[in-house]
PDB file of N, CA and C in Angstrom:
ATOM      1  N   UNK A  15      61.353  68.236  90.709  1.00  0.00           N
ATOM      2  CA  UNK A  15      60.585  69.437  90.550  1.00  0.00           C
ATOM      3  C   UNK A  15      61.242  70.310  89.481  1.00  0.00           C
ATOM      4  N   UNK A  16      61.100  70.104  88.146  1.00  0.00           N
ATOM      5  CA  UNK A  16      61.719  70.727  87.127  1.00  0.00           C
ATOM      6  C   UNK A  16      60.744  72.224  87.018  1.00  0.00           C
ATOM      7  N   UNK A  17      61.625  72.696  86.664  1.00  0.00           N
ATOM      8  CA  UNK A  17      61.390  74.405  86.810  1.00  0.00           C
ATOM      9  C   UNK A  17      61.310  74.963  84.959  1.00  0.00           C
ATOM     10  N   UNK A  18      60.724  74.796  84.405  1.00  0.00           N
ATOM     11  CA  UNK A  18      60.588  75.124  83.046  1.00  0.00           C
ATOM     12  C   UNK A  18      60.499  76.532  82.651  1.00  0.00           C
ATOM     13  N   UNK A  19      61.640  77.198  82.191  1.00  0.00           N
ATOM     14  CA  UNK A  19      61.441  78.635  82.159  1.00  0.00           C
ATOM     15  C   UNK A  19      61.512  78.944  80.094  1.00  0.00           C
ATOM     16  N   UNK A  20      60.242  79.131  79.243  1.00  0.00           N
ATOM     17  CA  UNK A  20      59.679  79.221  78.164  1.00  0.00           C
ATOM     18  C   UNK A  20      60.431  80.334  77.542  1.00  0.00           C
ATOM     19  N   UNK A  21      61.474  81.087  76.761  1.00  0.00           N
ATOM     20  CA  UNK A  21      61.389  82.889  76.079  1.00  0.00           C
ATOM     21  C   UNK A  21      60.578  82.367  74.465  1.00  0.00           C
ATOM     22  N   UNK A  22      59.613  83.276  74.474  1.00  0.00           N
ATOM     23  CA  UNK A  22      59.131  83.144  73.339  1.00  0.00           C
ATOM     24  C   UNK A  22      58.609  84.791  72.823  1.00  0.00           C
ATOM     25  N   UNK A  23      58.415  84.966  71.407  1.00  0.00           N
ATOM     26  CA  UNK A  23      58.331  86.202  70.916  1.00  0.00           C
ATOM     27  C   UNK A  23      56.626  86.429  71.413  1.00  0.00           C
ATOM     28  N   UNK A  24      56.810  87.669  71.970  1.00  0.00           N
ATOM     29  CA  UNK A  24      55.206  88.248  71.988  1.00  0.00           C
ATOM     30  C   UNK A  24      54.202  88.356  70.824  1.00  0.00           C
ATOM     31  N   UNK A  25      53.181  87.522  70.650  1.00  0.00           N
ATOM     32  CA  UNK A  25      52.255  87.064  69.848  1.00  0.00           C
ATOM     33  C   UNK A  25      50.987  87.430  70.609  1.00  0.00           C
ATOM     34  N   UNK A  26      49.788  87.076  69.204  1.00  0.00           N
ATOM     35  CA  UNK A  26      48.476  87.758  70.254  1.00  0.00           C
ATOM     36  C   UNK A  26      47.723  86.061  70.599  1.00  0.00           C
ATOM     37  N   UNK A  27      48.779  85.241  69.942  1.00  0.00           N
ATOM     38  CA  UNK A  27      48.376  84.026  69.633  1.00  0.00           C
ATOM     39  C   UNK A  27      49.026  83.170  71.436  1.00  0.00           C
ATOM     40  N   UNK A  28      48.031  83.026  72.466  1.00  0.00           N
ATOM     41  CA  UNK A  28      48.472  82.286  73.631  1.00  0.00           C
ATOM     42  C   UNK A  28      48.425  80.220  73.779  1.00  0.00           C
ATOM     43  N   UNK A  29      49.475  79.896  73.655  1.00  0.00           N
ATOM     44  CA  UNK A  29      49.419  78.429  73.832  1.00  0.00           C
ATOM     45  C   UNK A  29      48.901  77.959  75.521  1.00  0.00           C
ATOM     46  N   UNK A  30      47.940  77.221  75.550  1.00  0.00           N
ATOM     47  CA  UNK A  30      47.174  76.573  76.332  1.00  0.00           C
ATOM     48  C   UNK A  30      48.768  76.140  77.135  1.00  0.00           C
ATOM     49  N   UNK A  31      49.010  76.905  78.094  1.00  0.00           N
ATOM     50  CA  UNK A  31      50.544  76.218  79.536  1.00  0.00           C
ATOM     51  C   UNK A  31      49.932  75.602  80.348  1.00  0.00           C
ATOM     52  N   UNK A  32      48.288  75.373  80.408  1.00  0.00           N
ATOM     53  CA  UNK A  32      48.148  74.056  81.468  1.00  0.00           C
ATOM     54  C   UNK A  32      48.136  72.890  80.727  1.00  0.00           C
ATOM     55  N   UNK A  33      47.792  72.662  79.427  1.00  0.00           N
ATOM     56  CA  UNK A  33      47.462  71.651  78.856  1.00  0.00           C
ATOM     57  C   UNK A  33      49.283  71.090  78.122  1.00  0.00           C
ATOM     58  N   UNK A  34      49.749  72.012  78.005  1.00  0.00           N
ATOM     59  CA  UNK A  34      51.873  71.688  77.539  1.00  0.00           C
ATOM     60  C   UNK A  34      51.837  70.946  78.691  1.00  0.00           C
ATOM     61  N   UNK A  35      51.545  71.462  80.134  1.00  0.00           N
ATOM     62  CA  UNK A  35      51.963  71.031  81.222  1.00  0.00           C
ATOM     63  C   UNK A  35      51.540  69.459  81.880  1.00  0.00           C
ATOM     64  N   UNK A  36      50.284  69.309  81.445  1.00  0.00           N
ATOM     65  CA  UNK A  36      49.628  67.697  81.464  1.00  0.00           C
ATOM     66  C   UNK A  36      50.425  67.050  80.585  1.00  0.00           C
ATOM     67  N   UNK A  37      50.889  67.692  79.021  1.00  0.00           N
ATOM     68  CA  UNK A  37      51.349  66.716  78.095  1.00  0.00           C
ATOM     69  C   UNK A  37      52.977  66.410  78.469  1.00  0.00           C
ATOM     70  N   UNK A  38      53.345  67.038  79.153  1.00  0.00           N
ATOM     71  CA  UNK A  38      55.097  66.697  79.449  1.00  0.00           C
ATOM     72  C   UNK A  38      54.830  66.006  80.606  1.00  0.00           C
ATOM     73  N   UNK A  39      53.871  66.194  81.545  1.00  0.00           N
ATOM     74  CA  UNK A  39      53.650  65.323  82.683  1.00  0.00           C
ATOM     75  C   UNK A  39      53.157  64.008  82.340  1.00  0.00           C
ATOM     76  N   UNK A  40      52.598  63.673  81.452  1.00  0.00           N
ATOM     77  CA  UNK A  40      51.967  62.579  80.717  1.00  0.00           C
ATOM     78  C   UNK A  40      53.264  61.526  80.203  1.00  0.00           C
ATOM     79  N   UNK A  41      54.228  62.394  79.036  1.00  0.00           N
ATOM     80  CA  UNK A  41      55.424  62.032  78.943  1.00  0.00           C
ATOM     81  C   UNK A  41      56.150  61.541  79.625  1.00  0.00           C
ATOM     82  N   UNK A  42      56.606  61.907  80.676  1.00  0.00           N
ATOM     83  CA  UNK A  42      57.286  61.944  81.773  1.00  0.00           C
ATOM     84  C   UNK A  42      57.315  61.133  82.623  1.00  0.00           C
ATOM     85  N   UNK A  43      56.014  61.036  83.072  1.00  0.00           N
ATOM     86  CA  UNK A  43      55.638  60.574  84.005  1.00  0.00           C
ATOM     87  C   UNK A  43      56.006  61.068  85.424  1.00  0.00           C
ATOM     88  N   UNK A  44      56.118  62.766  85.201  1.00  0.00           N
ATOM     89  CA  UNK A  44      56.585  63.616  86.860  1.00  0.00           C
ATOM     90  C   UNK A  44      54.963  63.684  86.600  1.00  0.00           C
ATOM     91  N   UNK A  45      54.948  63.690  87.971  1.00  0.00           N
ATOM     92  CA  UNK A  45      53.184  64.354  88.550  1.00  0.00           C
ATOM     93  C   UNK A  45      53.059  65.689  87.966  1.00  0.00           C
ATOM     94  N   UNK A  46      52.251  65.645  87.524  1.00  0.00           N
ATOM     95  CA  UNK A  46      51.900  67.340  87.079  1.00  0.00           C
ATOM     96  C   UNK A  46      51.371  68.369  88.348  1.00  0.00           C
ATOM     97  N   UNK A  47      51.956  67.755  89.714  1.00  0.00           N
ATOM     98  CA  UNK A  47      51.947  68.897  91.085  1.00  0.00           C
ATOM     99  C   UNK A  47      53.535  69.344  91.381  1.00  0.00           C
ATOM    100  N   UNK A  48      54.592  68.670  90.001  1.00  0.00           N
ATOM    101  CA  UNK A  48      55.868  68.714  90.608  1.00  0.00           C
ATOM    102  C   UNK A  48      56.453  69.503  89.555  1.00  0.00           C
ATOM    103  N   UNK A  49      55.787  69.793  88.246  1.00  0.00           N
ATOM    104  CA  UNK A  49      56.387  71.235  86.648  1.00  0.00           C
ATOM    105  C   UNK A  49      55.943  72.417  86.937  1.00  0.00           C
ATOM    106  N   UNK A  50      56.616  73.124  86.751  1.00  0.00           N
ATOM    107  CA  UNK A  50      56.544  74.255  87.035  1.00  0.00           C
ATOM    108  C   UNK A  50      57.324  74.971  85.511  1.00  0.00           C
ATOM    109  N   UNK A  51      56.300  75.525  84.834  1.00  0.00           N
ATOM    110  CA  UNK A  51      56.328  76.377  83.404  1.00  0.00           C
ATOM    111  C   UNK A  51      55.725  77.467  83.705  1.00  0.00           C
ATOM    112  N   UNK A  52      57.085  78.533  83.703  1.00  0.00           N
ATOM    113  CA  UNK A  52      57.072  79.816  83.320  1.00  0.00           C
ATOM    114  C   UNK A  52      56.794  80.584  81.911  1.00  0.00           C
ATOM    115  N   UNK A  53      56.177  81.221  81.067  1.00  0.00           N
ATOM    116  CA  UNK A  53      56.447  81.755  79.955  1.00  0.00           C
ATOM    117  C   UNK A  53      57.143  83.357  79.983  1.00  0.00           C
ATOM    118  N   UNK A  54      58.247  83.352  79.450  1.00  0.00           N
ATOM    119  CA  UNK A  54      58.781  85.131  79.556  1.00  0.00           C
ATOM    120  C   UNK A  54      58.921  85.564  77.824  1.00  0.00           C
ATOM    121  N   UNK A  55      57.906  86.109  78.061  1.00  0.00           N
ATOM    122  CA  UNK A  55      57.277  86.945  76.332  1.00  0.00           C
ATOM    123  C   UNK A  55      58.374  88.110  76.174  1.00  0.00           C
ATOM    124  N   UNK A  56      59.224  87.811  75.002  1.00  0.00           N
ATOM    125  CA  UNK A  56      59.551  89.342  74.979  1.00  0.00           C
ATOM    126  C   UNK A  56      59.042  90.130  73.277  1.00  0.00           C
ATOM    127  N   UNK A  57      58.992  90.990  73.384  1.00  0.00           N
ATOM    128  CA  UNK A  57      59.026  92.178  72.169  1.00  0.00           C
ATOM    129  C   UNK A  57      60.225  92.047  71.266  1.00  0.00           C
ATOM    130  N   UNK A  58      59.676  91.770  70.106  1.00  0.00           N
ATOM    131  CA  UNK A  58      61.106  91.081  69.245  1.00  0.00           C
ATOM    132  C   UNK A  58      61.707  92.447  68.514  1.00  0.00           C
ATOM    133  N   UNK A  59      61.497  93.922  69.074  1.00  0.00           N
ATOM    134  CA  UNK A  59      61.781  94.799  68.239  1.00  0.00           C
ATOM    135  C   UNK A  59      62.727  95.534  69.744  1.00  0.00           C
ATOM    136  N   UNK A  60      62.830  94.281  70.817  1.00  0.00           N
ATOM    137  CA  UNK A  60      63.834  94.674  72.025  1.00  0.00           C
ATOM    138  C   UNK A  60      64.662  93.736  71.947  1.00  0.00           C
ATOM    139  N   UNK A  61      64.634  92.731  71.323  1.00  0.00           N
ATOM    140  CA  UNK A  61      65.955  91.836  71.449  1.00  0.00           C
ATOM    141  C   UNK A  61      66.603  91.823  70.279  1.00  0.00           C
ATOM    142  N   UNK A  62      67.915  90.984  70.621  1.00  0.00           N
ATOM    143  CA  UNK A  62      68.826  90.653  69.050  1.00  0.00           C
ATOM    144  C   UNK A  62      69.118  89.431  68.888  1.00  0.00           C
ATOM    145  N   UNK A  63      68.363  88.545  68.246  1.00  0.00           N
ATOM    146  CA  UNK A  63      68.459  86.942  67.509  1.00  0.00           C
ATOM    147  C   UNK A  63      69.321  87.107  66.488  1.00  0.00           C
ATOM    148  N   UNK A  64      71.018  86.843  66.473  1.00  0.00           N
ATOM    149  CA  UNK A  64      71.444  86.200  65.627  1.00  0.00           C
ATOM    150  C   UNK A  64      71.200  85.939  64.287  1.00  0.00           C
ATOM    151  N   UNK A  65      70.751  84.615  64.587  1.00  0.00           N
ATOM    152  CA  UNK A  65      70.512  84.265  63.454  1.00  0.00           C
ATOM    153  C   UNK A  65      68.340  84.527  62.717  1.00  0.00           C
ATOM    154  N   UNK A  66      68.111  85.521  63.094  1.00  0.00           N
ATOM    155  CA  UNK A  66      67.038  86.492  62.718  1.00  0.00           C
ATOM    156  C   UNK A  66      65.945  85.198  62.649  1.00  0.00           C
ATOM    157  N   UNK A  67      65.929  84.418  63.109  1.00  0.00           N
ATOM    158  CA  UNK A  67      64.832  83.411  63.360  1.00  0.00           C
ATOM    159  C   UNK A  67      64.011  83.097  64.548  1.00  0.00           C
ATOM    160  N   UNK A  68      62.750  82.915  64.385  1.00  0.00           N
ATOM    161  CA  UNK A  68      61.921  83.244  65.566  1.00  0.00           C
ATOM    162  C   UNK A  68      61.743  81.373  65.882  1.00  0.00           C
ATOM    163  N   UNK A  69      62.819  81.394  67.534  1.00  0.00           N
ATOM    164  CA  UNK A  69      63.004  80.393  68.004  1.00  0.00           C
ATOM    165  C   UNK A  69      62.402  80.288  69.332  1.00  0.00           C
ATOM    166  N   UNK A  70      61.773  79.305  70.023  1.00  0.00           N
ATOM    167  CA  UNK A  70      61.861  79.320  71.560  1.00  0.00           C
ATOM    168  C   UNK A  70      63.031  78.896  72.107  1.00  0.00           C
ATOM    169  N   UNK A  71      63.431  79.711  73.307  1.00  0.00           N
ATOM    170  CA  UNK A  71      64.671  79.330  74.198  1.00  0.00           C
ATOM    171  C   UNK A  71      63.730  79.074  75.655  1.00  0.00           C
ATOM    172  N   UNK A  72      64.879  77.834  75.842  1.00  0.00           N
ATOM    173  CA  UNK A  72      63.858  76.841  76.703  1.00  0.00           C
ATOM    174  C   UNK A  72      65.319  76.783  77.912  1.00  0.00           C
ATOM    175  N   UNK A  73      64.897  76.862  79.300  1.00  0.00           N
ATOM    176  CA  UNK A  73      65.841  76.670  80.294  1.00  0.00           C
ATOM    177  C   UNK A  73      65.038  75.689  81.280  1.00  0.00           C
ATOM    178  N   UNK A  74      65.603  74.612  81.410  1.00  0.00           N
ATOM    179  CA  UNK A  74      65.282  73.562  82.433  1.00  0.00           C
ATOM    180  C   UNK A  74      66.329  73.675  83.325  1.00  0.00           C
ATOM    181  N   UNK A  75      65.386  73.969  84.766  1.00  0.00           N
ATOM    182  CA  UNK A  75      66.307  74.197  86.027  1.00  0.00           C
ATOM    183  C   UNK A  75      65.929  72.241  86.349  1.00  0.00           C
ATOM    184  N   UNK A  76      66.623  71.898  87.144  1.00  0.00           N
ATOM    185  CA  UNK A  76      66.477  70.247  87.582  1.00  0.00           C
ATOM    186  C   UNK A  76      67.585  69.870  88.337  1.00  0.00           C
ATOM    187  N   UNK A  77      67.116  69.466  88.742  1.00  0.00           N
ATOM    188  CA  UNK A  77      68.492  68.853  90.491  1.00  0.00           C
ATOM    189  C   UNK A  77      69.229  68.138  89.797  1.00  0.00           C
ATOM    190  N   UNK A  78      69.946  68.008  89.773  1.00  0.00           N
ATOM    191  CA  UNK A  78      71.614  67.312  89.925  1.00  0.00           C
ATOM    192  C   UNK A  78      71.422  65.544  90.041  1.00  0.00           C
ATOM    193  N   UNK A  79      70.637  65.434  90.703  1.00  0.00           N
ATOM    194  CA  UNK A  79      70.753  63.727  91.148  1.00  0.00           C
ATOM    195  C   UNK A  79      69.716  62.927  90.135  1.00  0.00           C
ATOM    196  N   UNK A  80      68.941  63.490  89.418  1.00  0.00           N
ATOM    197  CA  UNK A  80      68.764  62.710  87.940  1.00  0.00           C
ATOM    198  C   UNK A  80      69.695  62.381  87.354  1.00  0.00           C
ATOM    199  N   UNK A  81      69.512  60.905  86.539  1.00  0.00           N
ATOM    200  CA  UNK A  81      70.804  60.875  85.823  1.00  0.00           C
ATOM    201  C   UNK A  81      70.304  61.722  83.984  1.00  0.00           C
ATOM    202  N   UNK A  82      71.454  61.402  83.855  1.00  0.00           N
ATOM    203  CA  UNK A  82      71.619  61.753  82.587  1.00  0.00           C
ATOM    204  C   UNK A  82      70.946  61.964  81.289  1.00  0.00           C
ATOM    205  N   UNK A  83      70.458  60.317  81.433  1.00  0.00           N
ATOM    206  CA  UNK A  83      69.347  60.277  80.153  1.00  0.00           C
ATOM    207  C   UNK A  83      68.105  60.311  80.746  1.00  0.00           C
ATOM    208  N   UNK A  84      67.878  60.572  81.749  1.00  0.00           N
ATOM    209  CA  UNK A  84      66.525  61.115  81.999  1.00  0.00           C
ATOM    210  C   UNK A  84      66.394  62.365  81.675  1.00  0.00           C
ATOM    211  N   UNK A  85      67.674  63.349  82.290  1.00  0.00           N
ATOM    212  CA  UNK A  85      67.951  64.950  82.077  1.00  0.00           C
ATOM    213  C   UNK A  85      67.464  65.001  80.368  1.00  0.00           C
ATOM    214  N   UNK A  86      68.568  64.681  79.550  1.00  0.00           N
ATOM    215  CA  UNK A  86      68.249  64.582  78.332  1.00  0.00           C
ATOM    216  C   UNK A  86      66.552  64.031  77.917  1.00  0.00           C
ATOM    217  N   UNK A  87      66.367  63.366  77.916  1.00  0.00           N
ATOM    218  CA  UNK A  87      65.242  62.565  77.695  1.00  0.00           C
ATOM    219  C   UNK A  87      63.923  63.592  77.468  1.00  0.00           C
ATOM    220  N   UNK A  88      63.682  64.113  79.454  1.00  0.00           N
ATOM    221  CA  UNK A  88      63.008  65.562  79.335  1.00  0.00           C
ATOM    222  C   UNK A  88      63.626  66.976  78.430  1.00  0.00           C
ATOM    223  N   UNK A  89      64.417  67.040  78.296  1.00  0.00           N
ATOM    224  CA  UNK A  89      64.688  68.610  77.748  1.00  0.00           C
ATOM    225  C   UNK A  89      63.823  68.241  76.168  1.00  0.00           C
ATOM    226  N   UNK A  90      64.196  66.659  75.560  1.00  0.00           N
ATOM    227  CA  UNK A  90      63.796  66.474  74.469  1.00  0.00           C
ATOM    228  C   UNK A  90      62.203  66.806  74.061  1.00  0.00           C
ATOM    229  N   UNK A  91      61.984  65.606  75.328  1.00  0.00           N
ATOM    230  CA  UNK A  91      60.774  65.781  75.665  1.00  0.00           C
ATOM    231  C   UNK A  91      59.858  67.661  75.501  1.00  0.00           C
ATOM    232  N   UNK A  92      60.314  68.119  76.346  1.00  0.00           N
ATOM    233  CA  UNK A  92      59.921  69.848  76.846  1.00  0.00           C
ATOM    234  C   UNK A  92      59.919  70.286  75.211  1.00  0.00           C
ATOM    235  N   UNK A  93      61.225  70.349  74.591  1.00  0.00           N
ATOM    236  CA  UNK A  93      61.362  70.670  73.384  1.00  0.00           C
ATOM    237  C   UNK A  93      59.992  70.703  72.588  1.00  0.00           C
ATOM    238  N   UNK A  94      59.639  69.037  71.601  1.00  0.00           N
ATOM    239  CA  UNK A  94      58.688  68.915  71.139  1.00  0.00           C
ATOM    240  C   UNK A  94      57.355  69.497  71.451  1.00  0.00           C
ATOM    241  N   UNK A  95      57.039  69.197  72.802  1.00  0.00           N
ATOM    242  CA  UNK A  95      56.050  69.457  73.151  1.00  0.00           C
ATOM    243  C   UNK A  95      55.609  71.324  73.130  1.00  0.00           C
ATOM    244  N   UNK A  96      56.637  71.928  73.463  1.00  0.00           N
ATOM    245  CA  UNK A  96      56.533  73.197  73.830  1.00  0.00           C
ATOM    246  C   UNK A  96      56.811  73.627  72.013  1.00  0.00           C
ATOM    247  N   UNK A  97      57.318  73.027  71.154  1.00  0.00           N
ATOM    248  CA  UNK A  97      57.214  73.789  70.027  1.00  0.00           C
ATOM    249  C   UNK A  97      55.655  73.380  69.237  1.00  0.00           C
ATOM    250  N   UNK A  98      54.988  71.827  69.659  1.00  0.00           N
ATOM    251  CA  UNK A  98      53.492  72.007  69.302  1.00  0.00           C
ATOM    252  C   UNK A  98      52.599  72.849  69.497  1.00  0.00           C
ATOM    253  N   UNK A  99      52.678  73.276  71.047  1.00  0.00           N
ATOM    254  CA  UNK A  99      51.802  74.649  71.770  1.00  0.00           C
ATOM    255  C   UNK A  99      52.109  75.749  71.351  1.00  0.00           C
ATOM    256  N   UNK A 100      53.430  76.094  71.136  1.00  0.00           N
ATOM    257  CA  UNK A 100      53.309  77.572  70.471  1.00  0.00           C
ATOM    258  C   UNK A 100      54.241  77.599  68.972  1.00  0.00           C
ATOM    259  N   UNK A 101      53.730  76.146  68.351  1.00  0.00           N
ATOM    260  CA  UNK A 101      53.640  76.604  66.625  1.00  0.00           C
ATOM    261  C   UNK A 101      54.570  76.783  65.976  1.00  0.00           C
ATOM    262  N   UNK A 102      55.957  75.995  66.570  1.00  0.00           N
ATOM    263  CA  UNK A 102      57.450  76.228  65.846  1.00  0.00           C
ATOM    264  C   UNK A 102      57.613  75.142  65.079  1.00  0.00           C
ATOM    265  N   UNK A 103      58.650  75.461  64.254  1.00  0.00           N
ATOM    266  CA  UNK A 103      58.848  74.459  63.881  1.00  0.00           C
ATOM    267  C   UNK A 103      59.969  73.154  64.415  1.00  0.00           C
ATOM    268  N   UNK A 104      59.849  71.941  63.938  1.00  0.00           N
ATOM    269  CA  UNK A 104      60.108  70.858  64.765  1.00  0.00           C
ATOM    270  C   UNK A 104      61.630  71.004  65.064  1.00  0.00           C
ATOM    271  N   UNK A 105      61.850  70.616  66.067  1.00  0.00           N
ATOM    272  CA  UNK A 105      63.651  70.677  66.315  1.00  0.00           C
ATOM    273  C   UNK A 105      64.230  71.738  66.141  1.00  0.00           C
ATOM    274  N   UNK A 106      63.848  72.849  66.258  1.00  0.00           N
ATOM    275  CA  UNK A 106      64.228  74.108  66.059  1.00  0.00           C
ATOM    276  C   UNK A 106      64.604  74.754  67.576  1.00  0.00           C
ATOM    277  N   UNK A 107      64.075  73.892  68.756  1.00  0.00           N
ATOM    278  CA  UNK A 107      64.784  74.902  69.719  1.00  0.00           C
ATOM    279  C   UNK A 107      65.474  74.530  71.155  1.00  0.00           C
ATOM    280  N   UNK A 108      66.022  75.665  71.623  1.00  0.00           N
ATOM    281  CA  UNK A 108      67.056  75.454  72.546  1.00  0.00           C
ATOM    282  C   UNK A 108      66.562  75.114  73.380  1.00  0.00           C
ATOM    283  N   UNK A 109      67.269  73.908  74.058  1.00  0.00           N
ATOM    284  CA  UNK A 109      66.719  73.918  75.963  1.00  0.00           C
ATOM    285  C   UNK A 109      68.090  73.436  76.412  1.00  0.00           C
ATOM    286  N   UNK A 110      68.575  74.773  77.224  1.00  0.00           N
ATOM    287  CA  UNK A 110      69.649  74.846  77.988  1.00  0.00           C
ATOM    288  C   UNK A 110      69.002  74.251  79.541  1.00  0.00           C
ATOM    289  N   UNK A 111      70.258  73.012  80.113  1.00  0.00           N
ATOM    290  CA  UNK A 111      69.914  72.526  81.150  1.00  0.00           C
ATOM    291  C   UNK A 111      70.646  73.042  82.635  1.00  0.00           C
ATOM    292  N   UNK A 112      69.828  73.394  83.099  1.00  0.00           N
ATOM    293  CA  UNK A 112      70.874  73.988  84.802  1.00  0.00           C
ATOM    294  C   UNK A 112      70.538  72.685  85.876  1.00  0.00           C
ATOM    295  N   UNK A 113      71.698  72.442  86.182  1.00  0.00           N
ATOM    296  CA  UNK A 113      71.812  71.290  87.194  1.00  0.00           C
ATOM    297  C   UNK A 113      71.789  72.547  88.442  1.00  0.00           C
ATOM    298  N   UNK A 114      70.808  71.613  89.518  1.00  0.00           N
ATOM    299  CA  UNK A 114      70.956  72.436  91.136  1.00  0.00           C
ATOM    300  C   UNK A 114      71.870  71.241  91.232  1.00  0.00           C
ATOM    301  N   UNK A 115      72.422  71.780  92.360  1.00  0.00           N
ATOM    302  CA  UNK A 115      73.504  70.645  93.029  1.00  0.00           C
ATOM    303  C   UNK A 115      72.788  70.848  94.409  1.00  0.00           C
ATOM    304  N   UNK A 116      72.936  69.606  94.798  1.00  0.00           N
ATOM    305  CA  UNK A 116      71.860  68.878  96.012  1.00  0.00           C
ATOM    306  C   UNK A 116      72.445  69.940  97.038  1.00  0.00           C
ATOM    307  N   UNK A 117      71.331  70.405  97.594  1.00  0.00           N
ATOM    308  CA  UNK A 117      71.664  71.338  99.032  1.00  0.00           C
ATOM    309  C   UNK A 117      71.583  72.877  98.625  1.00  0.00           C
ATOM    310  N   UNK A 118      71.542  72.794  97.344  1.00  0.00           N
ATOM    311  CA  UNK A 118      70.975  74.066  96.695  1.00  0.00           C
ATOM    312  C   UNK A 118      70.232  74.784  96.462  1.00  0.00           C
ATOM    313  N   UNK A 119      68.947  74.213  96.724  1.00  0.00           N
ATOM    314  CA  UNK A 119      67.428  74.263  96.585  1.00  0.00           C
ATOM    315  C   UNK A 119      66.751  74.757  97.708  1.00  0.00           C
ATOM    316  N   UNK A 120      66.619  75.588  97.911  1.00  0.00           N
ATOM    317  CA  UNK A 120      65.905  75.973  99.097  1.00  0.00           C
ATOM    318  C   UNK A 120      63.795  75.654  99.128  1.00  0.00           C
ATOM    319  N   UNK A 121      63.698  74.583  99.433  1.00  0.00           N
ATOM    320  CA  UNK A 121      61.734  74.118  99.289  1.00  0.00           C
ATOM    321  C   UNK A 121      61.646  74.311 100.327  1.00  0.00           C
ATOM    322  N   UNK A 122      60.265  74.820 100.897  1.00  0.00           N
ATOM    323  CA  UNK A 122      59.522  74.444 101.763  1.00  0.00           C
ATOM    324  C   UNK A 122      60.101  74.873 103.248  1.00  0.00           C
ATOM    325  N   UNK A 123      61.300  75.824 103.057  1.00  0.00           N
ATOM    326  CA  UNK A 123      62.467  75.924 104.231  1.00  0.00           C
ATOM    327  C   UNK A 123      63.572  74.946 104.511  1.00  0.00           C
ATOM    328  N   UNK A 124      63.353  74.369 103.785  1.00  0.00           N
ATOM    329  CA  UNK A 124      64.689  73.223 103.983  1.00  0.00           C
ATOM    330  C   UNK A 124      65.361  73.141 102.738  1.00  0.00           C
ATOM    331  N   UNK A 125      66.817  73.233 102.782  1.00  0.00           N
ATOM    332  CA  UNK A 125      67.749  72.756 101.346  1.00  0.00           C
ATOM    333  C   UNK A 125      67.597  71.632 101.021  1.00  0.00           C
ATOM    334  N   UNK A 126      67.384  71.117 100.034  1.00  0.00           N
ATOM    335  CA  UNK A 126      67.471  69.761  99.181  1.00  0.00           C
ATOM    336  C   UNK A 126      68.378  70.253  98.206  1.00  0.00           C
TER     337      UNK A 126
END
């Protein structure tokens, strides 16, 4: 159940997040009842980018007990896809990965 959390600059221009969400599920091959994509818009005249380039920062929450190159695989995955929908350019952006560690997760009332 990857948790996809989007920062992208506030535009009047909205990328279709059900249709990103079929196409990484498509990729993937996770059920598209198990992604979960957040978008958090901010006002680029409230933040401070560095390097003054308008990037998406991408955070994939994902359990711990995937291995590795799957972890990788999706962030790559998320990457591409999420810079087609909202119009970046290619390989240009971050996706920082947060491992849950099993028992961490609170679903449904029960820790996983």
């Amino acid at each position: 159940m990857p948790c996809i959390v989007i920062r992208a600059n506030k535009t009047d221009n909205k990328p279709d997040i059900n249709a990103l969400a079929h196409e990484i599920s498509e990729k993937t091959g996770i059920s598209i009842e198990r992604i979960n994509i957040i978008v958090d818009y901010f006002d680029i005249s409230e933040v401070f980018i560095g390097s003054n380039r308008d990037h998406l920062i991408i955070t994939l929450w994902i359990s711990e007990a995937n291995d590795q190159s799957f972890i990788r695989s999706l962030a790559q995955t998320i990457a591409a896809s999420a810079e087609k929908y909202f119009g970046k350019e290619a390989n240009s952006t971050a996706v920082m990965c947060n491992l849950i560690k099993e028992g961490y997760m609170l679903l449904n009332n029960q820790f996983r």
